[in-house]
Short mmCIF file of N, CA, C and O in Angstrom, two decimals:
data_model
loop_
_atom_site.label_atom_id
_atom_site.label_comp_id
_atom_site.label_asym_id
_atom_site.label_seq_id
_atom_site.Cartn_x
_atom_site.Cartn_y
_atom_site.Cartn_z
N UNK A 270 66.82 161.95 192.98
CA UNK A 270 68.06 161.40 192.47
C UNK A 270 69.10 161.28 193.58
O UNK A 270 69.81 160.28 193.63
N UNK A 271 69.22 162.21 194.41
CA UNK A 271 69.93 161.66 195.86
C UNK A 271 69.92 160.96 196.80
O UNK A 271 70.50 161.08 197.87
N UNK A 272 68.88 159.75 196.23
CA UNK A 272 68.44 158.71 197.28
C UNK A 272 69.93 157.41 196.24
O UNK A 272 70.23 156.32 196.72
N UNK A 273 70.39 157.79 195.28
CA UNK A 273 70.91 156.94 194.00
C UNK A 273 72.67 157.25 194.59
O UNK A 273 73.16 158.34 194.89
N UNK A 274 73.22 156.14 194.61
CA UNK A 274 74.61 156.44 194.71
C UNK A 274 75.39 156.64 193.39
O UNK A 274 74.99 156.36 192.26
N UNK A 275 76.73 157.24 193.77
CA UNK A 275 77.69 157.82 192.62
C UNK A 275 77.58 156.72 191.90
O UNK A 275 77.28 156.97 190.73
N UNK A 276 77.76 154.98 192.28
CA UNK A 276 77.98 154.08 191.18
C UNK A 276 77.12 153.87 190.47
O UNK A 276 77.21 153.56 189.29
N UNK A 277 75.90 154.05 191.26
CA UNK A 277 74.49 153.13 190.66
C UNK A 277 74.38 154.57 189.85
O UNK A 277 74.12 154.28 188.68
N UNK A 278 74.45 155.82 189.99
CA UNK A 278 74.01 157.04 188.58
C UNK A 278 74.88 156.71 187.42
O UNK A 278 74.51 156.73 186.25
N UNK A 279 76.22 156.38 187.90
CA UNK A 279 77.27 156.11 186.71
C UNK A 279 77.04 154.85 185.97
O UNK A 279 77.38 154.76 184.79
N UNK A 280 76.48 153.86 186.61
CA UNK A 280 75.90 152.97 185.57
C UNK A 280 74.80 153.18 184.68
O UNK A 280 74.67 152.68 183.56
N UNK A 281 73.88 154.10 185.39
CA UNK A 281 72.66 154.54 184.88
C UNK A 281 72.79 155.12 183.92
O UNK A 281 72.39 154.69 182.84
N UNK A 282 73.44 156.32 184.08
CA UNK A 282 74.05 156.72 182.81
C UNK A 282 74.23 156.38 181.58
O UNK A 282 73.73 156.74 180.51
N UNK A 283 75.41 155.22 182.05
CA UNK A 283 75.84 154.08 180.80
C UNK A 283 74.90 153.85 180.18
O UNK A 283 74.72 154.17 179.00
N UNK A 284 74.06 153.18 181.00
CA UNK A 284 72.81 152.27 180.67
C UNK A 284 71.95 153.45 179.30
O UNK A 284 71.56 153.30 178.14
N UNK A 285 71.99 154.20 179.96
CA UNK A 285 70.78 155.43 179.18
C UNK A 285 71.65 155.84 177.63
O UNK A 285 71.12 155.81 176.52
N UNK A 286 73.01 156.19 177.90
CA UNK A 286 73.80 156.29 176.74
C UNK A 286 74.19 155.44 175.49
O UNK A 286 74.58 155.79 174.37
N UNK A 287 73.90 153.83 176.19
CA UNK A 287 74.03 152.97 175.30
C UNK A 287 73.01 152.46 175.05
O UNK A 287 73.15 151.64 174.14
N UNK A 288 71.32 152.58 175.68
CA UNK A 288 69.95 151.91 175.10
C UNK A 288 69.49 153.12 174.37
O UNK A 288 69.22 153.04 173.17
N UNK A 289 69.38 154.11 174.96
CA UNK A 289 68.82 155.18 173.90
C UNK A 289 68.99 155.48 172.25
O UNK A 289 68.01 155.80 171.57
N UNK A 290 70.05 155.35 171.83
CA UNK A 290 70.23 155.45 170.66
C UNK A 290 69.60 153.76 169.48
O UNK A 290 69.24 153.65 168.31
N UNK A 291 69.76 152.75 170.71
CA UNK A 291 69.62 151.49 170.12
C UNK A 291 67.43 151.41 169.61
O UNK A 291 66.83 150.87 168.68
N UNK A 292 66.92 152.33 170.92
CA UNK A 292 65.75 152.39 170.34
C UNK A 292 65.53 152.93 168.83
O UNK A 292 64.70 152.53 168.01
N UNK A 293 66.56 153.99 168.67
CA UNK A 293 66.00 154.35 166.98
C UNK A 293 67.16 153.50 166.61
O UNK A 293 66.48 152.54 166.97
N UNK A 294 68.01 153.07 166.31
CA UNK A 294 69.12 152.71 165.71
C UNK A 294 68.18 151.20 165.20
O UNK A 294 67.91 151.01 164.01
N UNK A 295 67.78 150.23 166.31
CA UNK A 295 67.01 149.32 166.13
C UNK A 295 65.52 149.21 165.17
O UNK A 295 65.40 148.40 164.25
N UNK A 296 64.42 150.23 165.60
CA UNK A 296 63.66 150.74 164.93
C UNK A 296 63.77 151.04 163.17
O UNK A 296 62.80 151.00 162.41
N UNK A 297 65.32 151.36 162.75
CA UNK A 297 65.83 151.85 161.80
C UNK A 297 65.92 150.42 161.13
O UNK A 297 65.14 149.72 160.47
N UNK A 298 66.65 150.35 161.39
CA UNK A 298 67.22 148.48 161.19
C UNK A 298 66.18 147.69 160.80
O UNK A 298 66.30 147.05 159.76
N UNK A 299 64.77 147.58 161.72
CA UNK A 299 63.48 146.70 161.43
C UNK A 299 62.98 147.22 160.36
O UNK A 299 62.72 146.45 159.43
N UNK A 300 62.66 148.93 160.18
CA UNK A 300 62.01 149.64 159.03
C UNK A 300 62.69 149.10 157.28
O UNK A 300 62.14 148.35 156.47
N UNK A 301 63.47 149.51 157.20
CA UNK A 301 64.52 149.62 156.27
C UNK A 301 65.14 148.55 155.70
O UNK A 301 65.12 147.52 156.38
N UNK A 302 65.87 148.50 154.28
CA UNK A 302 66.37 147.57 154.03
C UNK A 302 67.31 146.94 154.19
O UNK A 302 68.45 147.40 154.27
N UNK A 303 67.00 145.79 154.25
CA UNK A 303 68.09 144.63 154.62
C UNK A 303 68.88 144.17 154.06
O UNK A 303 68.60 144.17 152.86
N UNK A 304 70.44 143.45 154.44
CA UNK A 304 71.26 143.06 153.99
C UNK A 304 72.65 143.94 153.21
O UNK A 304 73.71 143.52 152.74
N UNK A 305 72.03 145.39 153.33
CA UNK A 305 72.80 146.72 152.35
C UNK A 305 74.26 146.42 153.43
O UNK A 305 74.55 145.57 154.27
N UNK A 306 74.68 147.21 153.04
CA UNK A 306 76.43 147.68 153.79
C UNK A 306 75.92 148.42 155.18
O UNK A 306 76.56 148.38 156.23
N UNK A 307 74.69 149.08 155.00
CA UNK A 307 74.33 150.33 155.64
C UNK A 307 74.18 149.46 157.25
O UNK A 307 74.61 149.67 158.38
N UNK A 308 73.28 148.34 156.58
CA UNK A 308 72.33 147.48 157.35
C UNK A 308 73.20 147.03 158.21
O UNK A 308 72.94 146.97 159.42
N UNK A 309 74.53 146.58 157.61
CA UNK A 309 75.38 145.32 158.44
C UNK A 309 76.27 146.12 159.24
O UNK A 309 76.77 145.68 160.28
N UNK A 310 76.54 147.51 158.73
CA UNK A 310 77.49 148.34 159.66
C UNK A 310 76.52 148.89 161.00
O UNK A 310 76.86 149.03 162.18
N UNK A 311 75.40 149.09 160.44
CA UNK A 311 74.51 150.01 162.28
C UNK A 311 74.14 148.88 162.69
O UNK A 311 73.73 148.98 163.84
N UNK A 312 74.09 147.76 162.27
CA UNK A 312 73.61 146.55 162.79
C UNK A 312 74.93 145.88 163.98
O UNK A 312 74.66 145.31 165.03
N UNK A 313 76.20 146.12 163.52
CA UNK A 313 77.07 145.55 164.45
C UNK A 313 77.06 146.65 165.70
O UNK A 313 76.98 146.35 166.89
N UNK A 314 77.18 148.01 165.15
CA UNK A 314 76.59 148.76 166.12
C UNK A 314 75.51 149.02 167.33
O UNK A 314 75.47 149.78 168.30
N UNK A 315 74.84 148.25 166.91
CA UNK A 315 73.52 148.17 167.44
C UNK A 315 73.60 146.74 168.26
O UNK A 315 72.93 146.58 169.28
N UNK A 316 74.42 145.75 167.77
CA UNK A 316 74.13 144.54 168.79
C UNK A 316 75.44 144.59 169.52
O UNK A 316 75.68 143.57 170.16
N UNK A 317 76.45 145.62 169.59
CA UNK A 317 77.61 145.84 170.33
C UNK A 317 77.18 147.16 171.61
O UNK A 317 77.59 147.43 172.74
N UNK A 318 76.35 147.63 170.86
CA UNK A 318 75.79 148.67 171.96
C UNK A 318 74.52 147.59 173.01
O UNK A 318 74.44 147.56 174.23
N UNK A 319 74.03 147.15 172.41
CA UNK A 319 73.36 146.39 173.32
C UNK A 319 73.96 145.31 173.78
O UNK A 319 73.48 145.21 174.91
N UNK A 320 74.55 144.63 173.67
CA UNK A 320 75.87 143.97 174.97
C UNK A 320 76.12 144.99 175.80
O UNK A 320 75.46 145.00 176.84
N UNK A 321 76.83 145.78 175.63
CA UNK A 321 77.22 146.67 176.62
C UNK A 321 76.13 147.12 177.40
O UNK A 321 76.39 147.32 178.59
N UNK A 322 74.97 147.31 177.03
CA UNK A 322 73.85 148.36 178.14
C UNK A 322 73.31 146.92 178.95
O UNK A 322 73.13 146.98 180.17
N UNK A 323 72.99 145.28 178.02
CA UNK A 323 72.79 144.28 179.08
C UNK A 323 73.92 144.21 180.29
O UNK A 323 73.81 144.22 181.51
N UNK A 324 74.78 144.15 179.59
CA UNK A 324 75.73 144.04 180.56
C UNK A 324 76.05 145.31 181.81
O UNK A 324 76.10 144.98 183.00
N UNK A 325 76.19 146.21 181.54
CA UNK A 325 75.94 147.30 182.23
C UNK A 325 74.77 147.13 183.19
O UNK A 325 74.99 147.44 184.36
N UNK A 326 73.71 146.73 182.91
CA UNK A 326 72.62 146.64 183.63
C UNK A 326 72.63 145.72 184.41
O UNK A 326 71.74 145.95 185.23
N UNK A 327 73.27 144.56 184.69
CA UNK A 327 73.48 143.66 185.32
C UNK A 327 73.80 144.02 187.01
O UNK A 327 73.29 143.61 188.05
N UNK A 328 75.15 145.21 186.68
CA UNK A 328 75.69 145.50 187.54
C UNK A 328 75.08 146.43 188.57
O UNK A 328 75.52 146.80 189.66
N UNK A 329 73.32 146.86 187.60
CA UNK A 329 72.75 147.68 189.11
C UNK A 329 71.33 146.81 189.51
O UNK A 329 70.34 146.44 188.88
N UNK A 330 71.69 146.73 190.63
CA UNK A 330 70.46 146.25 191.55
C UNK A 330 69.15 146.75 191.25
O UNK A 330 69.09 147.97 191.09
N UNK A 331 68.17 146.17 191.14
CA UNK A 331 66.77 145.78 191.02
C UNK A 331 66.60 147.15 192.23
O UNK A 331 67.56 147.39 192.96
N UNK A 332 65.26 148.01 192.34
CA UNK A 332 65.28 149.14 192.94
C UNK A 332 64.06 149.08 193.24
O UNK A 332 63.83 149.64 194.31
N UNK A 333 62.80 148.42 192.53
CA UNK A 333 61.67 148.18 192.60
C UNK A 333 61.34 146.82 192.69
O UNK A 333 61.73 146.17 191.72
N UNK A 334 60.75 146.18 193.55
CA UNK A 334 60.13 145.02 193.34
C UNK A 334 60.87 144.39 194.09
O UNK A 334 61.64 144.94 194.88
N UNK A 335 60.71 142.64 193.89
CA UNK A 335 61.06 142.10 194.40
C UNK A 335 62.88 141.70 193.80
O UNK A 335 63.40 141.85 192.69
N UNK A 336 63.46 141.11 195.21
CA UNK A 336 64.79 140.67 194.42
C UNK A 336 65.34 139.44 194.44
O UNK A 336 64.87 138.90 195.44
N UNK A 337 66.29 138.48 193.74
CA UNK A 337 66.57 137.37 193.87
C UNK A 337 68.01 137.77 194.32
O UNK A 337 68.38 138.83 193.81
N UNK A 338 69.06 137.08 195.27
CA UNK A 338 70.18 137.16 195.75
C UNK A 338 70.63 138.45 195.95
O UNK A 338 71.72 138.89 195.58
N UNK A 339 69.45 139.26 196.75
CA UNK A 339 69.89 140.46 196.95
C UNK A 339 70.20 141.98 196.10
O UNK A 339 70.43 143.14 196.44
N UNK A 340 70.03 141.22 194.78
CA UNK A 340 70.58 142.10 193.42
C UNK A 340 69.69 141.66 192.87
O UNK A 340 68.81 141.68 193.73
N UNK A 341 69.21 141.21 191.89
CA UNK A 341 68.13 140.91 190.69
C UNK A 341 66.92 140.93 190.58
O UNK A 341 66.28 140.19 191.33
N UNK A 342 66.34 141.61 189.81
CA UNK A 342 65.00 141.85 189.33
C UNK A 342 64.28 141.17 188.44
O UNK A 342 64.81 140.23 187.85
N UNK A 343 63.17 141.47 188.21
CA UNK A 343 62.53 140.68 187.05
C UNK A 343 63.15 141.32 186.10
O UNK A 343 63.64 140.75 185.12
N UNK A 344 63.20 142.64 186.35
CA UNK A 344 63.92 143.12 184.58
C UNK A 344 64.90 143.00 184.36
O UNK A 344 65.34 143.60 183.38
N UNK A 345 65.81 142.12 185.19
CA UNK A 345 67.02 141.55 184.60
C UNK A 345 66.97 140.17 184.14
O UNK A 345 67.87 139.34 184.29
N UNK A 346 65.68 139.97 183.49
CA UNK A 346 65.36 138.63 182.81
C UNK A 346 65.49 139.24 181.13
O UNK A 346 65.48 138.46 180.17
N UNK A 347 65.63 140.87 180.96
CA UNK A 347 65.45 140.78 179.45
C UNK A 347 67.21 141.44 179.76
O UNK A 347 67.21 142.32 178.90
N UNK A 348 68.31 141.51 180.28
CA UNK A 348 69.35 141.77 180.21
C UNK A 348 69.68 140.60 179.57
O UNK A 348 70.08 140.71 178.41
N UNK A 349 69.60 139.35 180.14
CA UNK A 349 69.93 137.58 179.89
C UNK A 349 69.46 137.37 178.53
O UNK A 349 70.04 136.84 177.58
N UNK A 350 68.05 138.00 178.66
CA UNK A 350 67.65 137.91 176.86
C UNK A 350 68.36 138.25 176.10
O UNK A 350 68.65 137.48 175.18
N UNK A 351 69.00 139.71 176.20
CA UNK A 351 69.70 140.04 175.12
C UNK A 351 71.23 139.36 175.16
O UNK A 351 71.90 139.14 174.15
N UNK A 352 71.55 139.13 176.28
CA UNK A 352 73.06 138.42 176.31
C UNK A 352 72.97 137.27 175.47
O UNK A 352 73.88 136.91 174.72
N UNK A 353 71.67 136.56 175.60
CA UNK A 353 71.47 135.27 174.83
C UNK A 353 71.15 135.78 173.25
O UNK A 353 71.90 135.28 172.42
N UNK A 354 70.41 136.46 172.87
CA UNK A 354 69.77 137.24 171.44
C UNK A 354 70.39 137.64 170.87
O UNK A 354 70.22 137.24 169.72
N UNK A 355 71.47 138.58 171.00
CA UNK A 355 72.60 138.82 170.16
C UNK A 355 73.55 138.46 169.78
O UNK A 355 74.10 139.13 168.90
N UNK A 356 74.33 136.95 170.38
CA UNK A 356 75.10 136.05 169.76
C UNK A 356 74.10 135.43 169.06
O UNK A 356 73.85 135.69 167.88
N UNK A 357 73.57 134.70 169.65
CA UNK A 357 72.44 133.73 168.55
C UNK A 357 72.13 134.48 167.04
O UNK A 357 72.39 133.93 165.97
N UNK A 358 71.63 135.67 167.14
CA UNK A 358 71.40 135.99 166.08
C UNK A 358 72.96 136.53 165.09
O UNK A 358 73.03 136.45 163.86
N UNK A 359 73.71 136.89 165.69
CA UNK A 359 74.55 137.31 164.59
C UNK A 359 75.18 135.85 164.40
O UNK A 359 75.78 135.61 163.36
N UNK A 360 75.04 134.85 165.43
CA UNK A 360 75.87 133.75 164.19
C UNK A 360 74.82 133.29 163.31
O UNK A 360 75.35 132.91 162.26
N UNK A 361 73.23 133.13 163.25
CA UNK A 361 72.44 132.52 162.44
C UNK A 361 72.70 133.38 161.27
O UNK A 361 72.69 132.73 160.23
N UNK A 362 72.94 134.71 161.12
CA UNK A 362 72.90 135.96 160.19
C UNK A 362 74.68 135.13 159.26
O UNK A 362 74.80 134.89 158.06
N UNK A 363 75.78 134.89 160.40
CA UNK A 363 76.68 134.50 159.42
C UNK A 363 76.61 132.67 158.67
O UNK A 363 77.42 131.97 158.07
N UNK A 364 75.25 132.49 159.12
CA UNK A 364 75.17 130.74 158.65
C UNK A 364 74.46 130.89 157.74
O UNK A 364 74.08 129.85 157.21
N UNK A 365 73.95 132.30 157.11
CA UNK A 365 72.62 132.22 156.03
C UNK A 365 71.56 131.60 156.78
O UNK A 365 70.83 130.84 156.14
N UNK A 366 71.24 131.83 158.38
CA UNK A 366 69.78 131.92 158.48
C UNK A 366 68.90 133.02 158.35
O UNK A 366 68.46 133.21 159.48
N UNK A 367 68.42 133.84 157.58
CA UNK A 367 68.33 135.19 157.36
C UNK A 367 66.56 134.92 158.63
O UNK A 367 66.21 135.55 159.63
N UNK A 368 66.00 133.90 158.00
CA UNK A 368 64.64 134.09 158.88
C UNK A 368 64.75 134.31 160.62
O UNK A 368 64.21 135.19 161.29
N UNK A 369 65.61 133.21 161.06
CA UNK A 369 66.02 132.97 162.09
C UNK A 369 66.77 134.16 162.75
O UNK A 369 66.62 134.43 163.94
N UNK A 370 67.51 134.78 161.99
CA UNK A 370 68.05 135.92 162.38
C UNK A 370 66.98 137.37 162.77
O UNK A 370 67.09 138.18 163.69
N UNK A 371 65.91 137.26 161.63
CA UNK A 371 65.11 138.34 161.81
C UNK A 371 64.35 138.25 163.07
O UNK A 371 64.05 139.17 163.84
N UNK A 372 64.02 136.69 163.17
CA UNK A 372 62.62 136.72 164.37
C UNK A 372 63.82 137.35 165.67
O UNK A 372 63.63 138.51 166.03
N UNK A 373 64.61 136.83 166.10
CA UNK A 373 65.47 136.92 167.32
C UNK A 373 65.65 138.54 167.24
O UNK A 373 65.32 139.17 168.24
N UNK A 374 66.15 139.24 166.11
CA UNK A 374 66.09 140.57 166.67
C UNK A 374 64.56 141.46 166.62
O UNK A 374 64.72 142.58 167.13
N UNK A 375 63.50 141.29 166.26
CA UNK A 375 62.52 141.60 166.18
C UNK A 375 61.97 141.06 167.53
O UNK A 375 61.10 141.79 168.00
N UNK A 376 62.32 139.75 168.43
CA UNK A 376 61.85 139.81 169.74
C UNK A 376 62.87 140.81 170.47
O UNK A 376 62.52 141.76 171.18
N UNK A 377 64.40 140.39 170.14
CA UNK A 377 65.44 141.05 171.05
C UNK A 377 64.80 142.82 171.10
O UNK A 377 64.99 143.39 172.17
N UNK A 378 64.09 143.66 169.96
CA UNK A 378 63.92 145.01 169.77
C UNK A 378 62.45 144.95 170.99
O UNK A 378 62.41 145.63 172.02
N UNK A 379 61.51 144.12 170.61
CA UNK A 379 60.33 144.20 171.23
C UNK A 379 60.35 143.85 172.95
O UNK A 379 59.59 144.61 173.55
N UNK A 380 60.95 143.03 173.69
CA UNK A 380 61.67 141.96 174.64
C UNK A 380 62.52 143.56 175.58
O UNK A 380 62.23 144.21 176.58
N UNK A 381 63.38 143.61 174.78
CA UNK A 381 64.76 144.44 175.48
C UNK A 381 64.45 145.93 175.79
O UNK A 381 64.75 146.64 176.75
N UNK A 382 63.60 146.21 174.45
CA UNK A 382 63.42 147.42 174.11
C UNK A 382 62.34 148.49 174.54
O UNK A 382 62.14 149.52 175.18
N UNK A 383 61.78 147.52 173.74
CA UNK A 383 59.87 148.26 174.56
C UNK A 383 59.28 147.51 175.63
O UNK A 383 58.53 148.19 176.33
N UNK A 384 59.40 146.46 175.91
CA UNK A 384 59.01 145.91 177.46
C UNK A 384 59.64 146.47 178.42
O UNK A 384 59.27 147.40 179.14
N UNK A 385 60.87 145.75 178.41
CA UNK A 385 61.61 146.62 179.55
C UNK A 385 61.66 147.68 179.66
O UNK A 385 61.63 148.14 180.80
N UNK A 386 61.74 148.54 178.54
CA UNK A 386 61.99 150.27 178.66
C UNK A 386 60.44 150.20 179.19
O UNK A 386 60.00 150.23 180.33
N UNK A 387 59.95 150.12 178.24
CA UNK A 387 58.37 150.32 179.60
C UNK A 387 58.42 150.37 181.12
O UNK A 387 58.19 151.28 181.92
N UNK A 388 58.79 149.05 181.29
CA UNK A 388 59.02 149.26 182.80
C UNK A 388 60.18 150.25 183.63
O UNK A 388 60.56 150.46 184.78
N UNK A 389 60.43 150.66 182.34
CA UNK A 389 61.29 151.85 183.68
C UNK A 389 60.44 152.90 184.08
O UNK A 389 60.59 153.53 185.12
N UNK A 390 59.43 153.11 183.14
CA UNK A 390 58.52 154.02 183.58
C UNK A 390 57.43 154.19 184.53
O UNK A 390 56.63 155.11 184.72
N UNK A 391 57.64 153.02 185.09
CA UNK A 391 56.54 152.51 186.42
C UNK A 391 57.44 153.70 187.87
O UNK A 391 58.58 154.15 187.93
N UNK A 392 56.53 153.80 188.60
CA UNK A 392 56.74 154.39 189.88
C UNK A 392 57.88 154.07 190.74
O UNK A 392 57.86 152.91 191.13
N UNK A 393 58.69 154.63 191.07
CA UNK A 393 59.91 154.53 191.73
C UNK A 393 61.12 154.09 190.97
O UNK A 393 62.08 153.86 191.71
N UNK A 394 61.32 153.91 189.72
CA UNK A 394 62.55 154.29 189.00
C UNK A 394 62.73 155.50 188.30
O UNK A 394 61.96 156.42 188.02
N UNK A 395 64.22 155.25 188.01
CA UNK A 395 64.61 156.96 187.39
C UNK A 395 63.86 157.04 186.17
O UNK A 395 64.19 158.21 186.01
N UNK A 396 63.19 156.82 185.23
CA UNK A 396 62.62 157.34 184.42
C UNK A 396 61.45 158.06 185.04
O UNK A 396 61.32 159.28 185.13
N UNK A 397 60.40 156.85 185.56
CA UNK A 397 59.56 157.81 185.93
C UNK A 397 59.65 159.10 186.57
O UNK A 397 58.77 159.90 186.28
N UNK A 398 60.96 159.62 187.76
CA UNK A 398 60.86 160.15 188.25
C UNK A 398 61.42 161.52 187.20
O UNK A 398 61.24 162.70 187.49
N UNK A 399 62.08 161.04 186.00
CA UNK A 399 62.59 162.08 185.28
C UNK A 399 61.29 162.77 184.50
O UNK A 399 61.00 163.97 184.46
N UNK A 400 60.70 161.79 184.00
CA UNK A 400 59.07 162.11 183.39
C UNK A 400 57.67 163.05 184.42
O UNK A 400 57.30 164.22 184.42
N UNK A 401 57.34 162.10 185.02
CA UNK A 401 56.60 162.40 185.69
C UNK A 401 56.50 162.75 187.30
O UNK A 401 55.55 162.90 188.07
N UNK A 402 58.04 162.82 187.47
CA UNK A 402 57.88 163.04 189.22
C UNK A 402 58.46 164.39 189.22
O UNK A 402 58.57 165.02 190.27
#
């Protein structure tokens, strides 16, 4: 962890404080029923917390792999996803597209969530090294 500067841990952080909860918060949301009070309140929660962790993530450099302009990674192709996935879907949700709304967060959960979080677990990022190093 001392190879990581003060900014890039303090984003990390962020990052970890605002995706972590969205894995079950999201998970919850797909399980469970739809359309309740319950649904639409952890649901704004959940696509306001994930703005913030895309966005957050933006701001740290790619650490593995290759990079585009010095800063960007491949896994900042599912940050863009979700920047794009979570407007789209909450306006289809206020147009009565209910289908349209479901597929976008069911990729945005699968896409944002479990792909990418996957890949933090590959060799030379902080997960792995929190897990297994």
């Amino acid at each position: 962890m001392e190879n990581y500067s003060f900014l890039y841990r303090s984003l990390m952080y962020t990052h970890l404080i605002t995706v972590i909860p969205c894995v079950f918060v999201g998970g919850y949301l797909l399980l469970f029923s739809k359309g309740t009070k319950w649904h639409r309140s952890l649901g704004k929660y959940y696509m306001v917390s994930m703005l913030i962790t895309a966005t957050v993530s933006l701001f740290m450099p790619a650490m593995v792999g290759p990079q585009v302009l010095g800063h960007f990674g491949w896994i900042h192709l599912f940050s863009f996803l979700t920047l794009w996935s979570v407007p789209t879907a909450y306006i289809a949700i206020k147009k009565g597209q209910v289908k349209k709304h479901k597929i976008k967060m069911i990729l945005l959960y699968i896409g944002a969530l479990m792909i990418a979080g996957g890949f933090t677990f590959v060799p030379g990022r902080y997960m792995y090294e929190v897990f297994f190093g």
